[in-house]
Amino acid sequence: MFAAYAARIDRDQPLSGLELGERPAPEQRPGWTTVKVRAASLNHHDLWSLRGVGLSEDKLPMILGCDAAGVDEDGNEVVLHSVIGQTGHGVGPNEPRSILTERYQGTFAEQVSVPTWNLLPKPKDLSFEEAACLPTAWLTAYRMLFTNAGVRPGDSVLVQGAGGGVATAAIVLGKAAGLRVFATSRDEAKRKRAVELGAVEALEPGARLPQRVDAVIETVGAATWSHSVKSLRPGGTIVISGATSGDRPSHAELTRIFFLELKIVGSTMGTKDELEDLLSFCAATGVRPVIDEVLPLDRAREGFERLESGDLFGKIVLTTT
């Protein structure tokens, strides 16, 4: 079957290890289901995999891709939950939790195999391309906002780095849930798009907000960390799920953190139940993922290049024929 996969690890030039070509189809195994992939979306996790983060040399070649929607062996339209081994379903009892492409072949292929427990029905109102955007970036944003930040309708949130998959999702979900959303971006066009998606105001990184916020959705890391801390009200919460600009800020703002009793919460992916809730939320409210571009699988390199450059707003989706 045709696939986009990591053939080599290169920490400095990750795309040099990306190859497109034929790979073996999944083998049948008890408790697992093979899905015909209709659409799969790119995440920064895929670039980190090419750099060897979470993916070791002995696992190569590894088909990339965490997210997908497709059709199962019985003809059902399904969405994949990409956290494998979360409850032991389909794996050994002592096997550690992992994300697709860390231990198991991923979704950038014509077929993918996952534990049957990891499949959820795709809502009929969502296209395959829309559904394929949800299991990583949108699920991460959903958990950050509603589980770990604990915000309620009427609360205020700052989303750093508008344009990325998680940040874009947080703006759309926050608006739909009745939050007052602020956003930042270095790019004027992305700030404009953030407002169009529902942000009350979009500012340049580091700019003073009109008010202190209840929570900050942080995926940028070092470049925005000090601003995130300074933007919180006393007792507020930063939820962090990534550090695309680095994980060592020059100013940790420790004094402000303890004096104002701020909370720092780490967040990674989400549960199958949360993904089910997210699918229902999208179906009920009409909220849809922001898709920057849809490309056929054989043009996956173009999608990776745009992801690496940051020249996108929303998700890039790959489709199979």
mmCIF file of N, CA, C and O in Angstrom, residues 168-253:
data_model
loop_
_atom_site.group_PDB
_atom_site.id
_atom_site.type_symbol
_atom_site.label_atom_id
_atom_site.label_comp_id
_atom_site.label_asym_id
_atom_site.label_seq_id
_atom_site.Cartn_x
_atom_site.Cartn_y
_atom_site.Cartn_z
ATOM 1 N N THR A 168 -5.801 27.234 16.993
ATOM 2 C CA THR A 168 -6.992 27.503 16.190
ATOM 3 C C THR A 168 -8.205 26.795 16.780
ATOM 4 O O THR A 168 -9.293 27.370 16.896
ATOM 5 N N ALA A 169 -8.010 25.537 17.171
ATOM 6 C CA ALA A 169 -9.099 24.774 17.778
ATOM 7 C C ALA A 169 -9.578 25.439 19.060
ATOM 8 O O ALA A 169 -10.787 25.517 19.321
ATOM 9 N N ALA A 170 -8.644 25.921 19.871
ATOM 10 C CA ALA A 170 -9.014 26.539 21.144
ATOM 11 C C ALA A 170 -9.849 27.800 20.927
ATOM 12 O O ALA A 170 -10.780 28.074 21.696
ATOM 13 N N ILE A 171 -9.523 28.576 19.903
ATOM 14 C CA ILE A 171 -10.305 29.782 19.605
ATOM 15 C C ILE A 171 -11.735 29.411 19.229
ATOM 16 O O ILE A 171 -12.704 29.963 19.756
ATOM 17 N N VAL A 172 -11.871 28.454 18.309
ATOM 18 C CA VAL A 172 -13.200 28.070 17.825
ATOM 19 C C VAL A 172 -14.029 27.427 18.937
ATOM 20 O O VAL A 172 -15.203 27.768 19.142
ATOM 21 N N LEU A 173 -13.427 26.491 19.678
ATOM 22 C CA LEU A 173 -14.142 25.828 20.759
ATOM 23 C C LEU A 173 -14.501 26.811 21.870
ATOM 24 O O LEU A 173 -15.599 26.756 22.434
ATOM 25 N N GLY A 174 -13.551 27.697 22.195
ATOM 26 C CA GLY A 174 -13.817 28.675 23.242
ATOM 27 C C GLY A 174 -14.966 29.599 22.896
ATOM 28 O O GLY A 174 -15.843 29.872 23.729
ATOM 29 N N LYS A 175 -14.975 30.086 21.670
ATOM 30 C CA LYS A 175 -16.075 30.943 21.217
ATOM 31 C C LYS A 175 -17.402 30.210 21.306
ATOM 32 O O LYS A 175 -18.404 30.739 21.813
ATOM 33 N N ALA A 176 -17.434 28.960 20.824
ATOM 34 C CA ALA A 176 -18.677 28.184 20.829
ATOM 35 C C ALA A 176 -19.176 27.899 22.235
ATOM 36 O O ALA A 176 -20.382 27.717 22.446
ATOM 37 N N ALA A 177 -18.252 27.859 23.209
ATOM 38 C CA ALA A 177 -18.618 27.556 24.589
ATOM 39 C C ALA A 177 -18.913 28.809 25.415
ATOM 40 O O ALA A 177 -19.123 28.715 26.624
ATOM 41 N N GLY A 178 -18.903 29.971 24.776
ATOM 42 C CA GLY A 178 -19.257 31.184 25.497
ATOM 43 C C GLY A 178 -18.121 31.824 26.256
ATOM 44 O O GLY A 178 -18.341 32.579 27.215
ATOM 45 N N LEU A 179 -16.880 31.558 25.835
ATOM 46 C CA LEU A 179 -15.725 32.173 26.474
ATOM 47 C C LEU A 179 -15.352 33.477 25.773
ATOM 48 O O LEU A 179 -15.631 33.660 24.586
ATOM 49 N N ARG A 180 -14.707 34.352 26.511
ATOM 50 C CA ARG A 180 -14.163 35.587 25.939
ATOM 51 C C ARG A 180 -12.717 35.290 25.575
ATOM 52 O O ARG A 180 -11.855 35.161 26.464
ATOM 53 N N VAL A 181 -12.429 35.170 24.280
ATOM 54 C CA VAL A 181 -11.146 34.665 23.809
ATOM 55 C C VAL A 181 -10.282 35.792 23.250
ATOM 56 O O VAL A 181 -10.727 36.568 22.390
ATOM 57 N N PHE A 182 -9.051 35.863 23.728
ATOM 58 C CA PHE A 182 -8.024 36.727 23.157
ATOM 59 C C PHE A 182 -6.974 35.835 22.504
ATOM 60 O O PHE A 182 -6.786 34.677 22.900
ATOM 61 N N ALA A 183 -6.293 36.362 21.497
ATOM 62 C CA ALA A 183 -5.292 35.564 20.801
ATOM 63 C C ALA A 183 -4.099 36.426 20.439
ATOM 64 O O ALA A 183 -4.187 37.659 20.396
ATOM 65 N N THR A 184 -2.956 35.763 20.207
ATOM 66 C CA THR A 184 -1.763 36.478 19.743
ATOM 67 C C THR A 184 -1.202 35.784 18.508
ATOM 68 O O THR A 184 -1.362 34.580 18.314
ATOM 69 N N SER A 185 -0.546 36.570 17.677
ATOM 70 C CA SER A 185 0.199 36.041 16.541
ATOM 71 C C SER A 185 1.149 37.120 16.042
ATOM 72 O O SER A 185 0.841 38.310 16.098
ATOM 73 N N ARG A 186 2.299 36.690 15.527
ATOM 74 C CA ARG A 186 3.240 37.637 14.925
ATOM 75 C C ARG A 186 2.741 38.124 13.569
ATOM 76 O O ARG A 186 3.172 39.157 13.080
ATOM 77 N N ASP A 187 1.845 37.364 12.963
ATOM 78 C CA ASP A 187 1.398 37.617 11.598
ATOM 79 C C ASP A 187 0.066 38.364 11.589
ATOM 80 O O ASP A 187 -0.913 37.914 12.185
ATOM 81 N N GLU A 188 0.029 39.510 10.907
ATOM 82 C CA GLU A 188 -1.186 40.328 10.888
ATOM 83 C C GLU A 188 -2.362 39.582 10.265
ATOM 84 O O GLU A 188 -3.495 39.674 10.750
ATOM 85 N N ALA A 189 -2.110 38.828 9.199
ATOM 86 C CA ALA A 189 -3.188 38.087 8.545
ATOM 87 C C ALA A 189 -3.769 37.029 9.479
ATOM 88 O O ALA A 189 -4.982 36.806 9.510
ATOM 89 N N LYS A 190 -2.901 36.387 10.264
ATOM 90 C CA LYS A 190 -3.386 35.378 11.203
ATOM 91 C C LYS A 190 -4.168 36.020 12.344
ATOM 92 O O LYS A 190 -5.141 35.432 12.839
ATOM 93 N N ARG A 191 -3.771 37.201 12.766
ATOM 94 C CA ARG A 191 -4.540 37.903 13.795
ATOM 95 C C ARG A 191 -5.943 38.227 13.277
ATOM 96 O O ARG A 191 -6.942 38.075 13.991
ATOM 97 N N LYS A 192 -6.020 38.641 12.013
ATOM 98 C CA LYS A 192 -7.322 38.939 11.419
ATOM 99 C C LYS A 192 -8.177 37.688 11.349
ATOM 100 O O LYS A 192 -9.372 37.722 11.674
ATOM 101 N N ARG A 193 -7.593 36.569 10.960
ATOM 102 C CA ARG A 193 -8.334 35.316 10.881
ATOM 103 C C ARG A 193 -8.813 34.880 12.263
ATOM 104 O O ARG A 193 -9.917 34.345 12.413
ATOM 105 N N ALA A 194 -7.986 35.115 13.289
ATOM 106 C CA ALA A 194 -8.370 34.737 14.648
ATOM 107 C C ALA A 194 -9.633 35.482 15.086
ATOM 108 O O ALA A 194 -10.523 34.904 15.719
ATOM 109 N N VAL A 195 -9.708 36.755 14.744
ATOM 110 C CA VAL A 195 -10.905 37.534 15.072
ATOM 111 C C VAL A 195 -12.114 37.020 14.291
ATOM 112 O O VAL A 195 -13.220 36.911 14.821
ATOM 113 N N GLU A 196 -11.896 36.670 13.032
ATOM 114 C CA GLU A 196 -12.986 36.125 12.222
ATOM 115 C C GLU A 196 -13.520 34.820 12.807
ATOM 116 O O GLU A 196 -14.706 34.515 12.699
ATOM 117 N N LEU A 197 -12.633 34.061 13.453
ATOM 118 C CA LEU A 197 -13.042 32.782 14.058
ATOM 119 C C LEU A 197 -13.740 32.964 15.403
ATOM 120 O O LEU A 197 -14.320 32.012 15.921
ATOM 121 N N GLY A 198 -13.649 34.162 15.975
ATOM 122 C CA GLY A 198 -14.371 34.379 17.225
ATOM 123 C C GLY A 198 -13.586 35.028 18.337
ATOM 124 O O GLY A 198 -14.139 35.282 19.414
ATOM 125 N N ALA A 199 -12.287 35.295 18.139
ATOM 126 C CA ALA A 199 -11.523 35.990 19.177
ATOM 127 C C ALA A 199 -12.050 37.414 19.335
ATOM 128 O O ALA A 199 -12.352 38.092 18.343
ATOM 129 N N VAL A 200 -12.169 37.869 20.580
ATOM 130 C CA VAL A 200 -12.602 39.239 20.846
ATOM 131 C C VAL A 200 -11.573 40.219 20.300
ATOM 132 O O VAL A 200 -11.914 41.262 19.725
ATOM 133 N N GLU A 201 -10.309 39.867 20.454
ATOM 134 C CA GLU A 201 -9.217 40.715 19.984
ATOM 135 C C GLU A 201 -7.989 39.842 19.761
ATOM 136 O O GLU A 201 -7.765 38.875 20.489
ATOM 137 N N ALA A 202 -7.215 40.149 18.732
ATOM 138 C CA ALA A 202 -5.967 39.441 18.459
ATOM 139 C C ALA A 202 -4.834 40.461 18.444
ATOM 140 O O ALA A 202 -4.919 41.481 17.760
ATOM 141 N N LEU A 203 -3.800 40.184 19.227
ATOM 142 C CA LEU A 203 -2.726 41.148 19.432
ATOM 143 C C LEU A 203 -1.384 40.558 19.031
ATOM 144 O O LEU A 203 -1.244 39.347 18.848
ATOM 145 N N GLU A 204 -0.390 41.425 18.941
ATOM 146 C CA GLU A 204 0.970 40.968 18.712
ATOM 147 C C GLU A 204 1.489 40.277 19.971
ATOM 148 O O GLU A 204 1.064 40.599 21.086
ATOM 149 N N PRO A 205 2.401 39.334 19.831
ATOM 150 C CA PRO A 205 2.950 38.654 21.013
ATOM 151 C C PRO A 205 3.551 39.656 22.000
ATOM 152 O O PRO A 205 4.265 40.583 21.609
ATOM 153 N N GLY A 206 3.234 39.483 23.255
ATOM 154 C CA GLY A 206 3.770 40.360 24.290
ATOM 155 C C GLY A 206 2.947 41.601 24.564
ATOM 156 O O GLY A 206 3.211 42.325 25.534
ATOM 157 N N ALA A 207 1.938 41.874 23.740
ATOM 158 C CA ALA A 207 1.127 43.081 23.926
ATOM 159 C C ALA A 207 0.268 42.965 25.181
ATOM 160 O O ALA A 207 -0.180 41.879 25.557
ATOM 161 N N ARG A 208 0.012 44.098 25.797
ATOM 162 C CA ARG A 208 -0.811 44.139 27.002
ATOM 163 C C ARG A 208 -2.270 43.869 26.648
ATOM 164 O O ARG A 208 -2.824 44.486 25.731
ATOM 165 N N LEU A 209 -2.905 42.958 27.371
ATOM 166 C CA LEU A 209 -4.305 42.639 27.122
ATOM 167 C C LEU A 209 -5.221 43.678 27.762
ATOM 168 O O LEU A 209 -4.836 44.340 28.733
ATOM 169 N N PRO A 210 -6.434 43.810 27.254
ATOM 170 C CA PRO A 210 -7.383 44.739 27.870
ATOM 171 C C PRO A 210 -7.750 44.335 29.297
ATOM 172 O O PRO A 210 -8.204 45.158 30.084
ATOM 173 N N GLN A 211 -7.571 43.055 29.631
ATOM 174 C CA GLN A 211 -7.896 42.560 30.964
ATOM 175 C C GLN A 211 -7.025 41.349 31.266
ATOM 176 O O GLN A 211 -6.505 40.696 30.370
ATOM 177 N N ARG A 212 -6.858 41.041 32.550
ATOM 178 C CA ARG A 212 -6.202 39.796 32.939
ATOM 179 C C ARG A 212 -7.180 38.644 32.704
ATOM 180 O O ARG A 212 -8.370 38.782 32.969
ATOM 181 N N VAL A 213 -6.676 37.525 32.247
ATOM 182 C CA VAL A 213 -7.547 36.418 31.859
ATOM 183 C C VAL A 213 -7.570 35.319 32.916
ATOM 184 O O VAL A 213 -6.689 35.222 33.769
ATOM 185 N N ASP A 214 -8.601 34.478 32.819
ATOM 186 C CA ASP A 214 -8.746 33.359 33.749
ATOM 187 C C ASP A 214 -7.797 32.213 33.409
ATOM 188 O O ASP A 214 -7.377 31.465 34.300
ATOM 189 N N ALA A 215 -7.485 32.055 32.130
ATOM 190 C CA ALA A 215 -6.631 30.939 31.721
ATOM 191 C C ALA A 215 -5.876 31.298 30.448
ATOM 192 O O ALA A 215 -6.318 32.140 29.662
ATOM 193 N N VAL A 216 -4.729 30.653 30.268
ATOM 194 C CA VAL A 216 -3.928 30.806 29.044
ATOM 195 C C VAL A 216 -3.729 29.432 28.430
ATOM 196 O O VAL A 216 -3.380 28.471 29.131
ATOM 197 N N ILE A 217 -3.948 29.342 27.126
ATOM 198 C CA ILE A 217 -3.686 28.120 26.372
ATOM 199 C C ILE A 217 -2.329 28.309 25.708
ATOM 200 O O ILE A 217 -2.171 29.112 24.790
ATOM 201 N N GLU A 218 -1.341 27.570 26.198
ATOM 202 C CA GLU A 218 0.062 27.788 25.821
ATOM 203 C C GLU A 218 0.610 26.590 25.049
ATOM 204 O O GLU A 218 0.669 25.469 25.568
ATOM 205 N N THR A 219 0.992 26.826 23.801
ATOM 206 C CA THR A 219 1.644 25.796 22.992
ATOM 207 C C THR A 219 2.955 26.287 22.398
ATOM 208 O O THR A 219 3.682 25.513 21.798
ATOM 209 N N VAL A 220 3.244 27.574 22.567
ATOM 210 C CA VAL A 220 4.436 28.167 21.945
ATOM 211 C C VAL A 220 5.680 27.928 22.786
ATOM 212 O O VAL A 220 6.755 27.615 22.278
ATOM 213 N N GLY A 221 5.554 28.098 24.113
ATOM 214 C CA GLY A 221 6.682 27.822 24.994
ATOM 215 C C GLY A 221 7.512 29.036 25.336
ATOM 216 O O GLY A 221 6.982 30.079 25.743
ATOM 217 N N ALA A 222 8.809 28.924 25.148
ATOM 218 C CA ALA A 222 9.757 29.925 25.642
ATOM 219 C C ALA A 222 9.440 31.338 25.170
ATOM 220 O O ALA A 222 9.518 32.297 25.947
ATOM 221 N N ALA A 223 9.075 31.500 23.914
ATOM 222 C CA ALA A 223 8.887 32.840 23.350
ATOM 223 C C ALA A 223 7.722 33.592 23.975
ATOM 224 O O ALA A 223 7.728 34.831 24.020
ATOM 225 N N THR A 224 6.716 32.886 24.474
ATOM 226 C CA THR A 224 5.525 33.549 25.004
ATOM 227 C C THR A 224 5.303 33.308 26.498
ATOM 228 O O THR A 224 4.348 33.837 27.067
ATOM 229 N N TRP A 225 6.179 32.538 27.126
ATOM 230 C CA TRP A 225 5.931 32.117 28.507
ATOM 231 C C TRP A 225 5.765 33.295 29.461
ATOM 232 O O TRP A 225 4.798 33.348 30.249
ATOM 233 N N SER A 226 6.673 34.257 29.426
ATOM 234 C CA SER A 226 6.598 35.391 30.349
ATOM 235 C C SER A 226 5.300 36.163 30.143
ATOM 236 O O SER A 226 4.631 36.558 31.108
ATOM 237 N N HIS A 227 4.921 36.357 28.902
ATOM 238 C CA HIS A 227 3.678 37.071 28.602
ATOM 239 C C HIS A 227 2.468 36.295 29.117
ATOM 240 O O HIS A 227 1.512 36.883 29.643
ATOM 241 N N SER A 228 2.513 34.977 28.995
ATOM 242 C CA SER A 228 1.405 34.149 29.487
ATOM 243 C C SER A 228 1.227 34.324 30.987
ATOM 244 O O SER A 228 0.110 34.498 31.481
ATOM 245 N N VAL A 229 2.332 34.277 31.726
ATOM 246 C CA VAL A 229 2.264 34.415 33.181
ATOM 247 C C VAL A 229 1.744 35.801 33.557
ATOM 248 O O VAL A 229 0.868 35.944 34.430
ATOM 249 N N LYS A 230 2.236 36.826 32.888
ATOM 250 C CA LYS A 230 1.845 38.198 33.212
ATOM 251 C C LYS A 230 0.401 38.511 32.827
ATOM 252 O O LYS A 230 -0.172 39.485 33.319
ATOM 253 N N SER A 231 -0.179 37.707 31.939
ATOM 254 C CA SER A 231 -1.539 37.971 31.465
ATOM 255 C C SER A 231 -2.611 37.363 32.359
ATOM 256 O O SER A 231 -3.798 37.623 32.160
ATOM 257 N N LEU A 232 -2.215 36.554 33.342
ATOM 258 C CA LEU A 232 -3.182 35.859 34.190
ATOM 259 C C LEU A 232 -3.653 36.714 35.364
ATOM 260 O O LEU A 232 -2.873 37.458 35.958
ATOM 261 N N ARG A 233 -4.905 36.527 35.705
ATOM 262 C CA ARG A 233 -5.414 37.109 36.945
ATOM 263 C C ARG A 233 -4.872 36.301 38.115
ATOM 264 O O ARG A 233 -4.421 35.155 37.942
ATOM 265 N N PRO A 234 -4.905 36.842 39.334
ATOM 266 C CA PRO A 234 -4.500 36.058 40.499
ATOM 267 C C PRO A 234 -5.299 34.759 40.582
ATOM 268 O O PRO A 234 -6.528 34.757 40.437
ATOM 269 N N GLY A 235 -4.605 33.649 40.793
ATOM 270 C CA GLY A 235 -5.270 32.357 40.871
ATOM 271 C C GLY A 235 -5.566 31.723 39.533
ATOM 272 O O GLY A 235 -6.149 30.637 39.476
ATOM 273 N N GLY A 236 -5.168 32.373 38.442
ATOM 274 C CA GLY A 236 -5.447 31.859 37.102
ATOM 275 C C GLY A 236 -4.583 30.659 36.746
ATOM 276 O O GLY A 236 -3.689 30.250 37.494
ATOM 277 N N THR A 237 -4.849 30.085 35.567
ATOM 278 C CA THR A 237 -4.223 28.831 35.166
ATOM 279 C C THR A 237 -3.616 28.921 33.779
ATOM 280 O O THR A 237 -4.272 29.386 32.837
ATOM 281 N N ILE A 238 -2.363 28.483 33.657
ATOM 282 C CA ILE A 238 -1.758 28.248 32.345
ATOM 283 C C ILE A 238 -1.822 26.753 32.085
ATOM 284 O O ILE A 238 -1.396 25.955 32.921
ATOM 285 N N VAL A 239 -2.365 26.390 30.936
ATOM 286 C CA VAL A 239 -2.347 24.988 30.505
ATOM 287 C C VAL A 239 -1.400 24.903 29.315
ATOM 288 O O VAL A 239 -1.577 25.598 28.317
ATOM 289 N N ILE A 240 -0.391 24.059 29.437
ATOM 290 C CA ILE A 240 0.631 23.958 28.401
ATOM 291 C C ILE A 240 0.664 22.552 27.817
ATOM 292 O O ILE A 240 0.654 21.561 28.542
ATOM 293 N N SER A 241 0.666 22.495 26.486
ATOM 294 C CA SER A 241 0.705 21.195 25.812
ATOM 295 C C SER A 241 1.805 21.125 24.757
ATOM 296 O O SER A 241 1.892 20.146 24.015
ATOM 297 N N GLY A 242 2.627 22.168 24.672
ATOM 298 C CA GLY A 242 3.693 22.156 23.680
ATOM 299 C C GLY A 242 4.646 23.306 23.902
ATOM 300 O O GLY A 242 4.378 24.215 24.699
ATOM 301 N N ALA A 243 5.761 23.260 23.184
ATOM 302 C CA ALA A 243 6.780 24.307 23.308
ATOM 303 C C ALA A 243 7.510 24.423 21.978
ATOM 304 O O ALA A 243 8.693 24.127 21.867
ATOM 305 N N THR A 244 6.783 24.870 20.953
ATOM 306 C CA THR A 244 7.358 24.906 19.607
ATOM 307 C C THR A 244 8.529 25.872 19.490
ATOM 308 O O THR A 244 9.367 25.720 18.604
ATOM 309 N N SER A 245 8.609 26.867 20.389
ATOM 310 C CA SER A 245 9.724 27.816 20.350
ATOM 311 C C SER A 245 10.828 27.450 21.340
ATOM 312 O O SER A 245 11.771 28.216 21.537
ATOM 313 N N GLY A 246 10.725 26.290 21.972
ATOM 314 C CA GLY A 246 11.712 25.873 22.960
ATOM 315 C C GLY A 246 11.099 25.763 24.340
ATOM 316 O O GLY A 246 10.069 26.381 24.629
ATOM 317 N N ASP A 247 11.754 24.963 25.197
ATOM 318 C CA ASP A 247 11.182 24.706 26.527
ATOM 319 C C ASP A 247 11.974 25.361 27.652
ATOM 320 O O ASP A 247 11.814 24.996 28.819
ATOM 321 N N ARG A 248 12.828 26.342 27.316
ATOM 322 C CA ARG A 248 13.630 26.997 28.352
ATOM 323 C C ARG A 248 13.486 28.513 28.264
ATOM 324 O O ARG A 248 14.329 29.203 27.698
ATOM 325 N N PRO A 249 12.399 29.059 28.846
ATOM 326 C CA PRO A 249 12.200 30.508 28.792
ATOM 327 C C PRO A 249 13.278 31.245 29.568
ATOM 328 O O PRO A 249 13.791 30.742 30.573
ATOM 329 N N SER A 250 13.615 32.445 29.099
ATOM 330 C CA SER A 250 14.645 33.235 29.776
ATOM 331 C C SER A 250 14.157 33.758 31.114
ATOM 332 O O SER A 250 14.951 33.993 32.029
ATOM 333 N N HIS A 251 12.841 33.947 31.244
ATOM 334 C CA HIS A 251 12.254 34.410 32.508
ATOM 335 C C HIS A 251 11.129 33.448 32.896
ATOM 336 O O HIS A 251 10.065 33.445 32.281
ATOM 337 N N ALA A 252 11.360 32.657 33.926
ATOM 338 C CA ALA A 252 10.336 31.700 34.368
ATOM 339 C C ALA A 252 9.218 32.368 35.156
ATOM 340 O O ALA A 252 8.150 31.787 35.336
ATOM 341 N N GLU A 253 9.470 33.594 35.641
ATOM 342 C CA GLU A 253 8.466 34.363 36.388
ATOM 343 C C GLU A 253 8.027 33.645 37.660
ATOM 344 O O GLU A 253 6.854 33.683 38.051
#
